[in-house]
Coordinates of C-alpha atoms and ligand atoms in Angstrom, one line a residue:
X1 CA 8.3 -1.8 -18.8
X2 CA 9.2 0.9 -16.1
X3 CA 12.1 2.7 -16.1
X4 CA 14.6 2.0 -13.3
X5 CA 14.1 5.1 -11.8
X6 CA 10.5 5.1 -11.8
X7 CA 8.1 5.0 -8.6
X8 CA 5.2 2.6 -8.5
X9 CA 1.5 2.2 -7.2
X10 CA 1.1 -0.9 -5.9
X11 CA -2.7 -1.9 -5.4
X12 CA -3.1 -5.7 -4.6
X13 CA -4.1 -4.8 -1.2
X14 CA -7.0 -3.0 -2.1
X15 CA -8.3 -6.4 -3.8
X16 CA -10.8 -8.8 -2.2
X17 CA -8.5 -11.2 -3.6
X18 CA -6.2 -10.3 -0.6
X19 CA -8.5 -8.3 1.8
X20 CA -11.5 -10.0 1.6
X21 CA -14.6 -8.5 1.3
X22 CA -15.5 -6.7 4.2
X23 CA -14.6 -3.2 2.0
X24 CA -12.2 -5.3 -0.5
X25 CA -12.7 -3.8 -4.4
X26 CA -13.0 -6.1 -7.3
X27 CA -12.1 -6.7 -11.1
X28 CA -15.9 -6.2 -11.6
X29 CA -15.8 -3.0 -8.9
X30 CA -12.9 -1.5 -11.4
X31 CA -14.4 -2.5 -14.8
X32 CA -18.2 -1.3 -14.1
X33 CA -16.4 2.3 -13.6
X34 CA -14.3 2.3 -16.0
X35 CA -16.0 4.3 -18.4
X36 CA -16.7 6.7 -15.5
X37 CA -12.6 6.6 -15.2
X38 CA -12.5 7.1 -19.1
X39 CA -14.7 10.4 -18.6
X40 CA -12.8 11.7 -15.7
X41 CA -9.3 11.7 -17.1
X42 CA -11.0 13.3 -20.8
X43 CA -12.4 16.0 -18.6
X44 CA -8.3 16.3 -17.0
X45 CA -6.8 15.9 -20.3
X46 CA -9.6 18.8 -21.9
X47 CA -8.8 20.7 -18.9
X48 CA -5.1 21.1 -19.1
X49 CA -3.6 23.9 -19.3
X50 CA -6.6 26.2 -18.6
X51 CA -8.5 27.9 -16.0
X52 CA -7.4 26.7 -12.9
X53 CA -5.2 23.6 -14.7
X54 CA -2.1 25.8 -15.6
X55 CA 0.3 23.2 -13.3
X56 CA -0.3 20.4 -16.1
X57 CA 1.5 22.1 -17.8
X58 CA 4.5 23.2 -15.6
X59 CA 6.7 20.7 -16.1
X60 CA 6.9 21.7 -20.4
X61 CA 6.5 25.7 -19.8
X62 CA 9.0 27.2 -17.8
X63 CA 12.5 27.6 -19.4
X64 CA 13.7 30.9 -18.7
X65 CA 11.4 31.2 -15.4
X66 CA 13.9 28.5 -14.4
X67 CA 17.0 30.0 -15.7
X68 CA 16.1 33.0 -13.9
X69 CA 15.7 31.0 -10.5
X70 CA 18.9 29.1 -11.0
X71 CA 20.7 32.6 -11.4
X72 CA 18.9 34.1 -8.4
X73 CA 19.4 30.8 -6.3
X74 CA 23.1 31.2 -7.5
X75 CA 23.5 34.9 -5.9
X76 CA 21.5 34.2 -2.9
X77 CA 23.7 30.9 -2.0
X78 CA 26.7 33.1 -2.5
X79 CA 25.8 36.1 -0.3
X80 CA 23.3 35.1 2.4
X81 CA 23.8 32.8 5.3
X82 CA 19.8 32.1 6.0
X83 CA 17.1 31.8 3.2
X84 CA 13.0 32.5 5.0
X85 CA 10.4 31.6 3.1
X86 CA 7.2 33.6 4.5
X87 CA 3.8 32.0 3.4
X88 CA 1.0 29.6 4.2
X89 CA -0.8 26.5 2.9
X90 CA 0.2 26.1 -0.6
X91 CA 2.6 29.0 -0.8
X92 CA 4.5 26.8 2.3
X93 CA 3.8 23.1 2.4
X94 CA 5.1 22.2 -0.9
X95 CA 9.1 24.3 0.1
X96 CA 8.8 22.6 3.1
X97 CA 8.3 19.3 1.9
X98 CA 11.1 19.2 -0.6
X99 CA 13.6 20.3 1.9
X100 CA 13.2 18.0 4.2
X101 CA 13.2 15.7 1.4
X102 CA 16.2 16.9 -0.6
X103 CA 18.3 18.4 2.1
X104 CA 20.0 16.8 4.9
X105 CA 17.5 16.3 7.6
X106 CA 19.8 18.2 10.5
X107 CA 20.4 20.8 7.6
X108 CA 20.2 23.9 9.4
X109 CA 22.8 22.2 11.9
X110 CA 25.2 21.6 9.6
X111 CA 28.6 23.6 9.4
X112 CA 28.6 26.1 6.3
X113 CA 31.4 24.3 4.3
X114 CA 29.2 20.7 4.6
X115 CA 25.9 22.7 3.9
X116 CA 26.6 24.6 1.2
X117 CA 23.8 26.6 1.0
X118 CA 21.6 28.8 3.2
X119 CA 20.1 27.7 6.3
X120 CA 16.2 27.1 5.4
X121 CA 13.1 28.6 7.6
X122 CA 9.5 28.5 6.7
X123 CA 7.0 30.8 8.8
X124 CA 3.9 29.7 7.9
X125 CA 2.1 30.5 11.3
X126 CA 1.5 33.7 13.0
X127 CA 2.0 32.4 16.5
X128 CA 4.5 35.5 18.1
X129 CA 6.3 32.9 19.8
X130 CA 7.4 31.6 16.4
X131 CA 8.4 35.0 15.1
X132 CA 9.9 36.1 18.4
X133 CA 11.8 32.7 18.2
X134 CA 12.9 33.2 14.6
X135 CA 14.1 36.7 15.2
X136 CA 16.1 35.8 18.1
X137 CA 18.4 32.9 15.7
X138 CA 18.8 34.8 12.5
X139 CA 20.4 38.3 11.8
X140 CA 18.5 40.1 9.4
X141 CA 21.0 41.6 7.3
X142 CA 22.3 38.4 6.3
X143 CA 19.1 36.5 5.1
X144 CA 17.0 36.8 2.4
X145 CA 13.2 36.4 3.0
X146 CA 10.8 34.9 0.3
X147 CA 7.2 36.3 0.5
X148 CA 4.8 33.7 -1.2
X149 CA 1.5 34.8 -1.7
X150 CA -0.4 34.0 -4.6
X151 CA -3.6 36.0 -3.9
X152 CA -1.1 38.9 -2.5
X153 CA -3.7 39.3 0.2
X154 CA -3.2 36.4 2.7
X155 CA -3.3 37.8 6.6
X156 CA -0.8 35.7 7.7
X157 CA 1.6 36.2 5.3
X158 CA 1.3 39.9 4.8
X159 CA 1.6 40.5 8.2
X160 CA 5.1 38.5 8.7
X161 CA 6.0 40.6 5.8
X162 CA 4.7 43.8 7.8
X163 CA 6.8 43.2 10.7
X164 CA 10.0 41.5 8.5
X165 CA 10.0 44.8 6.2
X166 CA 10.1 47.6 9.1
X167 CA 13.2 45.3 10.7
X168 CA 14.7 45.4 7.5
X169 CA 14.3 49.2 6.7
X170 CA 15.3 50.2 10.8
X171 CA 18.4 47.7 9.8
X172 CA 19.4 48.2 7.1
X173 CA 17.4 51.5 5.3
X174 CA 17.4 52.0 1.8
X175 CA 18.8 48.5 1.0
X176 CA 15.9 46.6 2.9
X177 CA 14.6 45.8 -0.5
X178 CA 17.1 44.2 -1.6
X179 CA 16.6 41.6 1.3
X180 CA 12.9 40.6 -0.1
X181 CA 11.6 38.6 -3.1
X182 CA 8.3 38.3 -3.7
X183 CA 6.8 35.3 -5.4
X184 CA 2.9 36.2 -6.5
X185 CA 0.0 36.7 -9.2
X186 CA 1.4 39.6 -12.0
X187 CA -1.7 40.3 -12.5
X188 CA -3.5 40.9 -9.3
X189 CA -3.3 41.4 -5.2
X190 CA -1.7 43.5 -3.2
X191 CA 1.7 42.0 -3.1
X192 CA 2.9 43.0 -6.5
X193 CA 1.6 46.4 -6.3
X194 CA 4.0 46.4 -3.1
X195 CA 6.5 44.9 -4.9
X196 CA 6.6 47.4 -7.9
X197 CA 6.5 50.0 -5.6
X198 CA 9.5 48.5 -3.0
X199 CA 11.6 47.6 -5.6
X200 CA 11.6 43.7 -5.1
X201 CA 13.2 40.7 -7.0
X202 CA 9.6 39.5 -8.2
X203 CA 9.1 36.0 -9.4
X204 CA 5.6 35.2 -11.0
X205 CA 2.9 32.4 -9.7
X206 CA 0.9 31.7 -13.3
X207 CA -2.7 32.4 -12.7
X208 CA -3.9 29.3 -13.5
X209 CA -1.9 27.6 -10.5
X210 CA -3.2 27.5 -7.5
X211 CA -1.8 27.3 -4.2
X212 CA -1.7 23.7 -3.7
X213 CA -0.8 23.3 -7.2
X214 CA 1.9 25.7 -7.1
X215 CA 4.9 23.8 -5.4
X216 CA 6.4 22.5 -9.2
X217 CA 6.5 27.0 -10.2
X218 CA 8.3 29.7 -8.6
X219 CA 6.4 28.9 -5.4
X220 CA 8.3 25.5 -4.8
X221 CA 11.3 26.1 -7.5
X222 CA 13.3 29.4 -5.9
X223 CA 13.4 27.9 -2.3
X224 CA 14.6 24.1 -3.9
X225 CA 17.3 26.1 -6.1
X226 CA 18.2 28.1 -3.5
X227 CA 18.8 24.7 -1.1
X228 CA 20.5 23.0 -4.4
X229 CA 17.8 21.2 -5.1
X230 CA 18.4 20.2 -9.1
X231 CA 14.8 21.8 -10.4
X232 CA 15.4 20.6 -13.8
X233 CA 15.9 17.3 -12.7
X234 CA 12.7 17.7 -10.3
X235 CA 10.5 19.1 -13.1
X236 CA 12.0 16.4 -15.3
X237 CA 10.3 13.6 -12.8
X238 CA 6.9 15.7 -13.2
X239 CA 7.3 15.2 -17.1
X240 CA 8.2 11.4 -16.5
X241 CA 4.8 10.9 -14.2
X242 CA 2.8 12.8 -16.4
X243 CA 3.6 11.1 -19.5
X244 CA 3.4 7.6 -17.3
X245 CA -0.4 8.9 -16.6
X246 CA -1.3 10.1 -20.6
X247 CA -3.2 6.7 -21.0
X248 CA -7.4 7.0 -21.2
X249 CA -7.1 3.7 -19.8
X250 CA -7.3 3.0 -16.1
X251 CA -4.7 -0.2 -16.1
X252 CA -2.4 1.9 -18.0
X253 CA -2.4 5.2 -15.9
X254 CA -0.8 5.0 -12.3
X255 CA -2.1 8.1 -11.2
X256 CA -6.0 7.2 -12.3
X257 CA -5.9 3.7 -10.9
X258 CA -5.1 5.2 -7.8
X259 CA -7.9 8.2 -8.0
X260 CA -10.5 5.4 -8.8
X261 CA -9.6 2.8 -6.2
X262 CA -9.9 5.9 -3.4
X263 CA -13.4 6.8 -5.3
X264 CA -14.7 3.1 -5.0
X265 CA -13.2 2.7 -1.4
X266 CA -15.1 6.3 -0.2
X267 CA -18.5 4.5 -1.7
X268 CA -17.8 1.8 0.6
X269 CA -17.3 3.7 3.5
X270 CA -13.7 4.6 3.5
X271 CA -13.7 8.5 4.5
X272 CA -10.4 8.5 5.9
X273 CA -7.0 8.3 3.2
X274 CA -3.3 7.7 5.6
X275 CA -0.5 8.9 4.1
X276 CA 2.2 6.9 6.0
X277 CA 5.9 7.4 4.2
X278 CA 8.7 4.7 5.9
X279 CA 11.5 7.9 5.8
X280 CA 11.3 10.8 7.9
X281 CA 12.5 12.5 5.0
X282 CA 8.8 12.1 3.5
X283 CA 7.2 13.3 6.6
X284 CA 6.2 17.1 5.2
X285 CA 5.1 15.5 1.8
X286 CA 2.4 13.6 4.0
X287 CA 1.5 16.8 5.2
X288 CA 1.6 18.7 1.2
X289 CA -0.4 15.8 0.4
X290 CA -3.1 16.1 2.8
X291 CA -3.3 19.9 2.1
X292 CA -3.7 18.6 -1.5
X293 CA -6.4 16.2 -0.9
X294 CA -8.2 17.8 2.1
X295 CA -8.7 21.1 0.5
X296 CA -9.4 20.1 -2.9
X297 CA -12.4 17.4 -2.3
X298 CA -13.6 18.3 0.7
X299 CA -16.6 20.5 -0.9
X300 CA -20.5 20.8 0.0
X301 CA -22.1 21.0 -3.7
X302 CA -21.2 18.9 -6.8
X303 CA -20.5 20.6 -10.2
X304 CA -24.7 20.3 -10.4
X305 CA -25.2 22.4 -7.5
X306 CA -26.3 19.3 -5.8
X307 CA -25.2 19.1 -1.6
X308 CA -22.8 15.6 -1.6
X309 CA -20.7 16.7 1.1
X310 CA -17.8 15.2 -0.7
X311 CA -14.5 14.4 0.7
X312 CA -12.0 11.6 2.4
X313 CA -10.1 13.0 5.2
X314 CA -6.6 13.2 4.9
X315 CA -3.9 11.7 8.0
X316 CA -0.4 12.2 8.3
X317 CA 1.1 9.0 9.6
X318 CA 4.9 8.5 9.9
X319 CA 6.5 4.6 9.5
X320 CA 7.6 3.3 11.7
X321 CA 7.4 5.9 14.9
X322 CA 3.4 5.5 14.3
X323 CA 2.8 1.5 14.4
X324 CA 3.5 2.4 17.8
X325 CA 0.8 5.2 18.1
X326 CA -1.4 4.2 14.9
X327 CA -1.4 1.2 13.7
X328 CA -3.2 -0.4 16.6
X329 CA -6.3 1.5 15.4
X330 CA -5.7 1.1 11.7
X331 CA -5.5 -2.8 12.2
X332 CA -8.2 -3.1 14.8
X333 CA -10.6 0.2 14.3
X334 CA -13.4 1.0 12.2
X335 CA -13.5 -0.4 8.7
X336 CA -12.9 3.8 7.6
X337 CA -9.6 4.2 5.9
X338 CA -7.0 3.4 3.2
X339 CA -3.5 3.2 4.2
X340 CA -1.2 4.4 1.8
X341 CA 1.9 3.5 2.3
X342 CA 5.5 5.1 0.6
X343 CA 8.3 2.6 0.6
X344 CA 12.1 3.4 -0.5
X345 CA 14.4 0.6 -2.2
X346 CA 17.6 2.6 -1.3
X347 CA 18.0 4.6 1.5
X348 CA 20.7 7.3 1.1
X349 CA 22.5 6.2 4.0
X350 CA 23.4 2.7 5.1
X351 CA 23.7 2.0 9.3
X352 CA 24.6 -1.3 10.4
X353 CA 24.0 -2.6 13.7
X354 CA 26.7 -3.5 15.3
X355 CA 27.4 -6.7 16.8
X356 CA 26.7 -7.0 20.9
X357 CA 24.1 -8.2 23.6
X358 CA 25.1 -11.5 22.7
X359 CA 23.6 -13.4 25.9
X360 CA 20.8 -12.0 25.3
X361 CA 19.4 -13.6 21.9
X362 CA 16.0 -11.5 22.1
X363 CA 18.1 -8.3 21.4
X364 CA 20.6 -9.6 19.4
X365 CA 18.9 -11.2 16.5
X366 CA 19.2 -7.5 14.8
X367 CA 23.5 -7.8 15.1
X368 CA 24.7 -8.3 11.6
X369 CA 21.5 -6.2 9.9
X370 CA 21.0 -2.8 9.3
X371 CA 18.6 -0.5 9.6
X372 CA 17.9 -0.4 5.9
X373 CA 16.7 -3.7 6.4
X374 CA 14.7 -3.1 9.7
X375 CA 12.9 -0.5 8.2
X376 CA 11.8 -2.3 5.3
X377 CA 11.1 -5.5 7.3
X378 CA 8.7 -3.1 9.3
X379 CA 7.0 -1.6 6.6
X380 CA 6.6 -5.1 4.9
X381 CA 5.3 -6.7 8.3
X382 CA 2.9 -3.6 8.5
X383 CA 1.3 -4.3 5.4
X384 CA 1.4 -7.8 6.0
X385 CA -0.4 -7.1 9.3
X386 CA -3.3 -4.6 7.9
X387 CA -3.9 -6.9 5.0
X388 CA -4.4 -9.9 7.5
X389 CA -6.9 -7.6 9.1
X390 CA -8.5 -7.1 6.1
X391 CA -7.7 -3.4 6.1
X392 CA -7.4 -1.7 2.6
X393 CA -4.0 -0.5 1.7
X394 CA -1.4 0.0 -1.1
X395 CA 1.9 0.8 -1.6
X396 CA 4.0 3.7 -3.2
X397 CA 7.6 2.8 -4.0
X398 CA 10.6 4.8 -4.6
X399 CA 14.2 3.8 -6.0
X400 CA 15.3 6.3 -4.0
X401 CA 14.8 10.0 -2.8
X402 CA 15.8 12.3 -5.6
X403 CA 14.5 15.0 -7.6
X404 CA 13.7 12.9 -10.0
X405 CA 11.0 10.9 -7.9
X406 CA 10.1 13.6 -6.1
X407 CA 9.0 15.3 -9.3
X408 CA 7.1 12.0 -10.1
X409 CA 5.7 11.4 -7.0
X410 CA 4.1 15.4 -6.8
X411 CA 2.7 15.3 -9.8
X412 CA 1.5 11.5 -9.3
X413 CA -0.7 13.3 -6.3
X414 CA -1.5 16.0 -8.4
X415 CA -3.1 13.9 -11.0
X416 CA -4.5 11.7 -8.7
X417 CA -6.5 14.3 -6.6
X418 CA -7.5 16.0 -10.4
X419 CA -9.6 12.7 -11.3
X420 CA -11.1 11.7 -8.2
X421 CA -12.1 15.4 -8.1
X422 CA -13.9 14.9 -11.9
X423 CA -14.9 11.2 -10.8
X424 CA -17.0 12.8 -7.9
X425 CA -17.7 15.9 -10.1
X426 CA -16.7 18.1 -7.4
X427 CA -14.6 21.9 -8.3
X428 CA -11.2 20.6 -7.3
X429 CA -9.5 23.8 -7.4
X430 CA -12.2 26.1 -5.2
X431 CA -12.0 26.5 -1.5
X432 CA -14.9 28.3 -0.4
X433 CA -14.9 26.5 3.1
X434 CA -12.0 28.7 3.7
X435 CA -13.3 32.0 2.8
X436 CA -16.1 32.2 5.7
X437 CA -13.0 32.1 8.6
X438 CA -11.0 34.4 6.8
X439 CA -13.6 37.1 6.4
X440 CA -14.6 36.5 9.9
X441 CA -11.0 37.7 11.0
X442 CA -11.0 40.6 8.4
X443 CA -14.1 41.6 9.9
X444 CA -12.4 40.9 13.5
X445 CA -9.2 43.0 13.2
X446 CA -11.9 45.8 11.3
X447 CA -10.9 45.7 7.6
X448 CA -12.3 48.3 5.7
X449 CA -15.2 46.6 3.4
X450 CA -15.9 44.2 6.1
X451 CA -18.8 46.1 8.6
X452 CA -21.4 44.0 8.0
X453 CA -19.5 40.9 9.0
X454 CA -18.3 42.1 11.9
X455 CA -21.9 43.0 12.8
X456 CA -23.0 40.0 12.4
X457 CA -19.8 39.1 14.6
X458 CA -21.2 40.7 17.0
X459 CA -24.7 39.5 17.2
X460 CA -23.5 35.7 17.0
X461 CA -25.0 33.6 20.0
X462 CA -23.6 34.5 23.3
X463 CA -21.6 31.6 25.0
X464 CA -23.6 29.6 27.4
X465 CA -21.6 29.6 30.2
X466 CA -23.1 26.4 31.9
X467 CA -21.1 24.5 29.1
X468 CA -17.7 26.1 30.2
X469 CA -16.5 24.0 33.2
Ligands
LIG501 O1 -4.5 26.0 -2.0 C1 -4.8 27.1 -1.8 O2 -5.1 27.9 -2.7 C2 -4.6 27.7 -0.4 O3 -4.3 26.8 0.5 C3 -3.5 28.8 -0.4 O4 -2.3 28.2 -0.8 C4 -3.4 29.5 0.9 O5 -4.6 29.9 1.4 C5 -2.4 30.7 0.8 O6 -2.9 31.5 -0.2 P1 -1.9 32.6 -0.9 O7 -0.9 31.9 -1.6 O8 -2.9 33.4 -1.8 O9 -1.4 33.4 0.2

């Protein structure tokens, strides 16, 4: 039986029994891979806790790291009016996600006394107008800035930490330190040798956590803390999903059910995976989650050194703002995608509609609901409507937003992207695609190390001007 405040995967509409059988999965779809399912969450299960697989075990591992955020969080609460988080990717996506998912969604609007905590930015661009625009809001000697860097090399994040620092030390001079805490590998980059150096509060990303794998360590803990995020009660609703997915079998495990059905559905032509959460408050996990899924299976070679060109490409979809943008093509396009959708039993909030437009009984059939219930009413009629169409989708639902399902519903993802990653037999955890464009800028902006590239920059095939109109 699941626990009250469990989420749940809902699958039926990624059966032929409901979607037919234009790219409908079946009973005998899920048992003939079973064993394939078996052998993918052995090679997770082997896996944990080594090489690249230290978040497995985040949720078990990190009692004093956390007492040491919850005292930090506790001082920077007390004496800073805005908290900036300076990273990119995974070192961004995952803070981002869980403040707009813990915090109130005007947040930063909010007087001090209802707030009660920082105000909450996340740089993870370097577009000057976003800087320029950031500087012009906050005063520098009241915030406290966050660099997040695992690799302690990223260009995008040292250089807002370039251009932070030297405000700070023309501010504020020797105590410009004391305004920085850094949040990266102990054991390698450049970021802790800076650190060591400066002076900085220093919190540790564990080597074998990567960057999209990072948000449930330091990475995603300090900024939540810091908002008043409970951790322990986040990390507790990792634990929870984790144990929920400790089962070899793939009936029994949420989190491998899930992985397989997206496996079977990418054999039969579903490249495309829509994340579509009915609460704006989920709208930055869609976007975590596609970070989590593009980046870790889309990969040219298989474990084998075989080219399979493997991936499903991740969309961010919002209920219900995109049935009127999306849904049109999701219920009428190509047969390419499975919906996923992310439903909430309790909203935080309740809003009635009010009574009025009573002559006008088009309008005011909604007098006497709320919008709780339109919401849901939408979400269910947009499942209704895609399963009509014979449109694979399923359905993640939440008691409510909390830590507590927050927690579950990372690590659910997490897990999830792990075994489809060992059912295609892919290196879930690389990113090579990524390293071609950032040497290519290195090589641009004339790193030392980096002259070669930027010859072969250089010699690249001139534009032909004929196709610039
Ligand atoms: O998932 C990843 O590893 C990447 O997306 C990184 O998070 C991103 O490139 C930022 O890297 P770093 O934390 O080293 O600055």
């Amino acid at each position: 039986m699941i626990k009250k405040e469990s989420i749940y995967f809902d699958y039926n509409n990624m059966m032929t029994d409901y979607v037919g059988d234009i790219t409908g999965i079946t009973d005998e779809d899920i048992n003939s891979q079973k064993i394939s399912a078996k052998k993918a969450f052995t090679k997770v299960a082997e896996g944990r806790g080594k090489n690249m697989m230290g978040w497995t075990e985040l949720p078990y591992n990190q009692k004093d790291t956390v007492t040491e955020i919850v005292s930090t969080a506790k001082y920077v609460r007390k004496t800073f009016d805005n908290f900036v988080v300076l990273g990119i990717g995974g070192s961004a996506l995952g803070p981002m996600a869980l403040f707009q998912a813990l915090c109130h969604l005007h947040h930063n609007e909010l007087p001090k006394s209802k707030r009660k905590a920082p105000k909450f930015y996340v740089e993870d661009n370097v577009d000057p107008e976003r800087m320029a625009a950031l500087l012009d809001i906050i005063d520098v000697k009241k915030t406290m800035f966050n660099v997040i860097t695992k690799s302690g090399s990223t260009s995008e994040t040292m250089t807002q930490y370039l251009i932070i620092y030297d405000i700070l030390k023309k501010e504020l001079g020797e105590q410009a330190s004391k305004h920085i805490i850094a949040t990266t590998s102990e054991s390698k980059g450049n970021l802790i040798k800076i650190a060591k150096k400066e002076g900085f509060k220093t919190f540790y990303i564990p080597d074998g956590v990567g960057g999209r794998f990072s948000e449930l360590c330091p990475v995603g803990l300090l900024p939540a803390a810091v908002l008043g995020i409970d951790i322990k009660l986040l990390l507790e609703g990792a634990k929870y999903m984790d144990k929920r997915c400790s089962k070899a079998d793939v009936r029994k495990n949420p989190a491998l059910m899930a992985a397989l059905l997206q496996y079977i559905a990418i054999q039969k032509g579903n490249n495309i995976s829509v994340m579509m959460p009915y609460a704006d408050g989920l709208k930055l996990m869609a976007d975590w989650y596609a970070q989590l899924w593009g980046e870790s299976l889309g990969k040219a070679v298989d474990l084998d050194g075989n080219k399979v060109y493997a991936g499903q490409t991740p969309v961010k979809s919002l209920g219900v703002t995109d049935q009127h943008s999306q849904v049109q093509l999701y219920t009428e396009g190509p047969f390419d995608k499975v919906i996923t959708l992310i439903g909430v039993v309790n909203y935080r909030k309740t809003v009635e509609i009010p009574n009025g437009c009573e002559d006008i009984p088009a309008v005011n059939f909604l007098c006497g609901h709320s919008m709780n219930e339109l919401i849901t009413a939408e979400m269910n009629a947009t499942e209704y409507a895609l399963t009509r169409a014979q449109r694979l989708n399923n359905k993640i639902i939440l008691p409510e937003i909390n830590a507590f399902t927050m927690g579950q519903l990372m690590m659910f993802f997490m897990l999830q992207t792990a075994y489809i990653g060992a059912l295609l037999n892919i290196d879930t955890f690389n990113q090579p695609g990524v390293e071609e464009g950032k040497n290519a800028t290195y090589a641009l902006l004339g790193r030392e190390g980096y002259e070669e590239k930027a010859v072969e920059l250089r010699n690249k095939k001139p534009k032909n001007e004929n196709y610039i109109i």
